Amino acid sequence: MNKYLERIVDALDIETFVICRDEDEGMDIIRKMMGEMGLKDVDIVFCQHRGPGARIRARGYIFRSGDHYGWLKEAE
Protein backbone atom coordinates (compact mmCIF):
# COMPACT_ATOMS: atom_id res chain seq x y z
CA MET A 1 0.00 0.00 0.00
CA ASN A 2 1.11 3.54 -0.74
CA LYS A 3 2.81 5.01 2.35
CA TYR A 4 0.52 8.06 2.27
CA LEU A 5 -2.65 5.99 1.96
CA GLU A 6 -1.62 4.14 5.14
CA ARG A 7 -1.90 7.44 7.03
CA ILE A 8 -5.58 7.84 6.11
CA VAL A 9 -7.82 6.65 8.93
CA ASP A 10 -10.94 5.75 6.97
CA ALA A 11 -11.65 6.47 3.29
CA LEU A 12 -10.91 8.64 0.29
CA ASP A 13 -13.88 10.26 -1.51
CA ILE A 14 -13.80 11.25 -5.16
CA GLU A 15 -16.52 13.17 -7.02
CA THR A 16 -16.33 13.82 -10.72
CA PHE A 17 -18.25 13.91 -14.00
CA VAL A 18 -17.49 10.98 -16.31
CA ILE A 19 -18.33 10.76 -20.02
CA CYS A 20 -20.36 7.52 -20.40
CA ARG A 21 -23.46 5.96 -22.03
CA ASP A 22 -25.33 5.30 -18.79
CA GLU A 23 -24.94 5.02 -15.00
CA ASP A 24 -23.72 1.41 -15.16
CA GLU A 25 -20.86 2.31 -17.48
CA GLY A 26 -20.00 5.37 -15.38
CA MET A 27 -19.85 3.35 -12.15
CA ASP A 28 -17.74 0.67 -13.88
CA ILE A 29 -15.27 3.36 -15.06
CA ILE A 30 -14.96 4.82 -11.54
CA ARG A 31 -14.49 1.41 -9.89
CA LYS A 32 -11.72 0.54 -12.38
CA MET A 33 -10.07 3.96 -11.97
CA MET A 34 -10.06 3.67 -8.18
CA GLY A 35 -8.74 0.11 -8.46
CA GLU A 36 -5.82 1.45 -10.52
CA MET A 37 -5.22 3.95 -7.70
CA GLY A 38 -4.88 1.05 -5.25
CA LEU A 39 -8.37 1.38 -3.75
CA LYS A 40 -9.90 -2.10 -3.94
CA ASP A 41 -12.85 -1.61 -1.55
CA VAL A 42 -15.10 0.96 -3.28
CA ASP A 43 -18.68 2.11 -2.68
CA ILE A 44 -20.57 4.29 -5.15
CA VAL A 45 -22.20 6.91 -2.92
CA PHE A 46 -24.03 8.86 -5.66
CA CYS A 47 -24.54 8.49 -9.42
CA GLN A 48 -26.77 10.53 -11.74
CA HIS A 49 -26.60 10.31 -15.53
CA ARG A 50 -27.35 13.52 -17.42
CA GLY A 51 -26.51 14.43 -20.98
CA PRO A 52 -23.12 13.10 -22.08
CA GLY A 53 -22.17 11.47 -18.77
CA ALA A 54 -22.71 10.94 -15.09
CA ARG A 55 -21.94 12.82 -11.89
CA ILE A 56 -20.46 10.18 -9.60
CA ARG A 57 -19.29 10.27 -6.00
CA ALA A 58 -17.30 7.24 -4.89
CA ARG A 59 -15.70 6.26 -1.59
CA GLY A 60 -12.57 4.13 -1.58
CA TYR A 61 -11.98 2.57 1.81
CA ILE A 62 -8.43 2.46 3.03
CA PHE A 63 -9.54 0.99 6.35
CA ARG A 64 -13.02 0.00 7.53
CA SER A 65 -13.93 -0.15 11.20
CA GLY A 66 -12.02 -2.96 12.91
CA ASP A 67 -9.30 -3.21 10.24
CA HIS A 68 -5.63 -3.41 11.21
CA TYR A 69 -4.80 0.28 10.78
CA GLY A 70 -1.56 1.13 8.98
CA TRP A 71 -1.04 4.30 11.02
CA LEU A 72 -0.90 2.24 14.23
CA LYS A 73 2.17 0.38 12.92
CA GLU A 74 4.22 3.57 13.38
CA ALA A 75 3.19 3.80 17.04
CA GLU A 76 4.20 0.19 17.72
PDB file of C-alpha atoms in Angstrom, residues 5-44:
ATOM      1  CA  LEU A   5      -2.651   5.988   1.961  1.00  0.00           C
ATOM      2  CA  GLU A   6      -1.620   4.141   5.144  1.00  0.00           C
ATOM      3  CA  ARG A   7      -1.901   7.442   7.026  1.00  0.00           C
ATOM      4  CA  ILE A   8      -5.580   7.837   6.113  1.00  0.00           C
ATOM      5  CA  VAL A   9      -7.817   6.648   8.931  1.00  0.00           C
ATOM      6  CA  ASP A  10     -10.939   5.751   6.968  1.00  0.00           C
ATOM      7  CA  ALA A  11     -11.651   6.472   3.294  1.00  0.00           C
ATOM      8  CA  LEU A  12     -10.909   8.636   0.290  1.00  0.00           C
ATOM      9  CA  ASP A  13     -13.876  10.263  -1.509  1.00  0.00           C
ATOM     10  CA  ILE A  14     -13.804  11.253  -5.159  1.00  0.00           C
ATOM     11  CA  GLU A  15     -16.519  13.167  -7.015  1.00  0.00           C
ATOM     12  CA  THR A  16     -16.328  13.817 -10.720  1.00  0.00           C
ATOM     13  CA  PHE A  17     -18.246  13.913 -14.000  1.00  0.00           C
ATOM     14  CA  VAL A  18     -17.488  10.979 -16.312  1.00  0.00           C
ATOM     15  CA  ILE A  19     -18.335  10.758 -20.018  1.00  0.00           C
ATOM     16  CA  CYS A  20     -20.355   7.522 -20.401  1.00  0.00           C
ATOM     17  CA  ARG A  21     -23.457   5.961 -22.027  1.00  0.00           C
ATOM     18  CA  ASP A  22     -25.328   5.296 -18.787  1.00  0.00           C
ATOM     19  CA  GLU A  23     -24.941   5.022 -15.005  1.00  0.00           C
ATOM     20  CA  ASP A  24     -23.720   1.411 -15.156  1.00  0.00           C
ATOM     21  CA  GLU A  25     -20.857   2.307 -17.484  1.00  0.00           C
ATOM     22  CA  GLY A  26     -19.998   5.368 -15.382  1.00  0.00           C
ATOM     23  CA  MET A  27     -19.854   3.346 -12.150  1.00  0.00           C
ATOM     24  CA  ASP A  28     -17.744   0.675 -13.881  1.00  0.00           C
ATOM     25  CA  ILE A  29     -15.272   3.356 -15.056  1.00  0.00           C
ATOM     26  CA  ILE A  30     -14.965   4.822 -11.543  1.00  0.00           C
ATOM     27  CA  ARG A  31     -14.488   1.412  -9.894  1.00  0.00           C
ATOM     28  CA  LYS A  32     -11.723   0.539 -12.382  1.00  0.00           C
ATOM     29  CA  MET A  33     -10.070   3.958 -11.973  1.00  0.00           C
ATOM     30  CA  MET A  34     -10.062   3.669  -8.180  1.00  0.00           C
ATOM     31  CA  GLY A  35      -8.738   0.107  -8.460  1.00  0.00           C
ATOM     32  CA  GLU A  36      -5.817   1.447 -10.520  1.00  0.00           C
ATOM     33  CA  MET A  37      -5.220   3.953  -7.700  1.00  0.00           C
ATOM     34  CA  GLY A  38      -4.879   1.050  -5.253  1.00  0.00           C
ATOM     35  CA  LEU A  39      -8.366   1.377  -3.752  1.00  0.00           C
ATOM     36  CA  LYS A  40      -9.895  -2.099  -3.937  1.00  0.00           C
ATOM     37  CA  ASP A  41     -12.850  -1.609  -1.552  1.00  0.00           C
ATOM     38  CA  VAL A  42     -15.096   0.964  -3.282  1.00  0.00           C
ATOM     39  CA  ASP A  43     -18.682   2.108  -2.680  1.00  0.00           C
ATOM     40  CA  ILE A  44     -20.567   4.288  -5.150  1.00  0.00           C
TER      41      ILE A  44
END
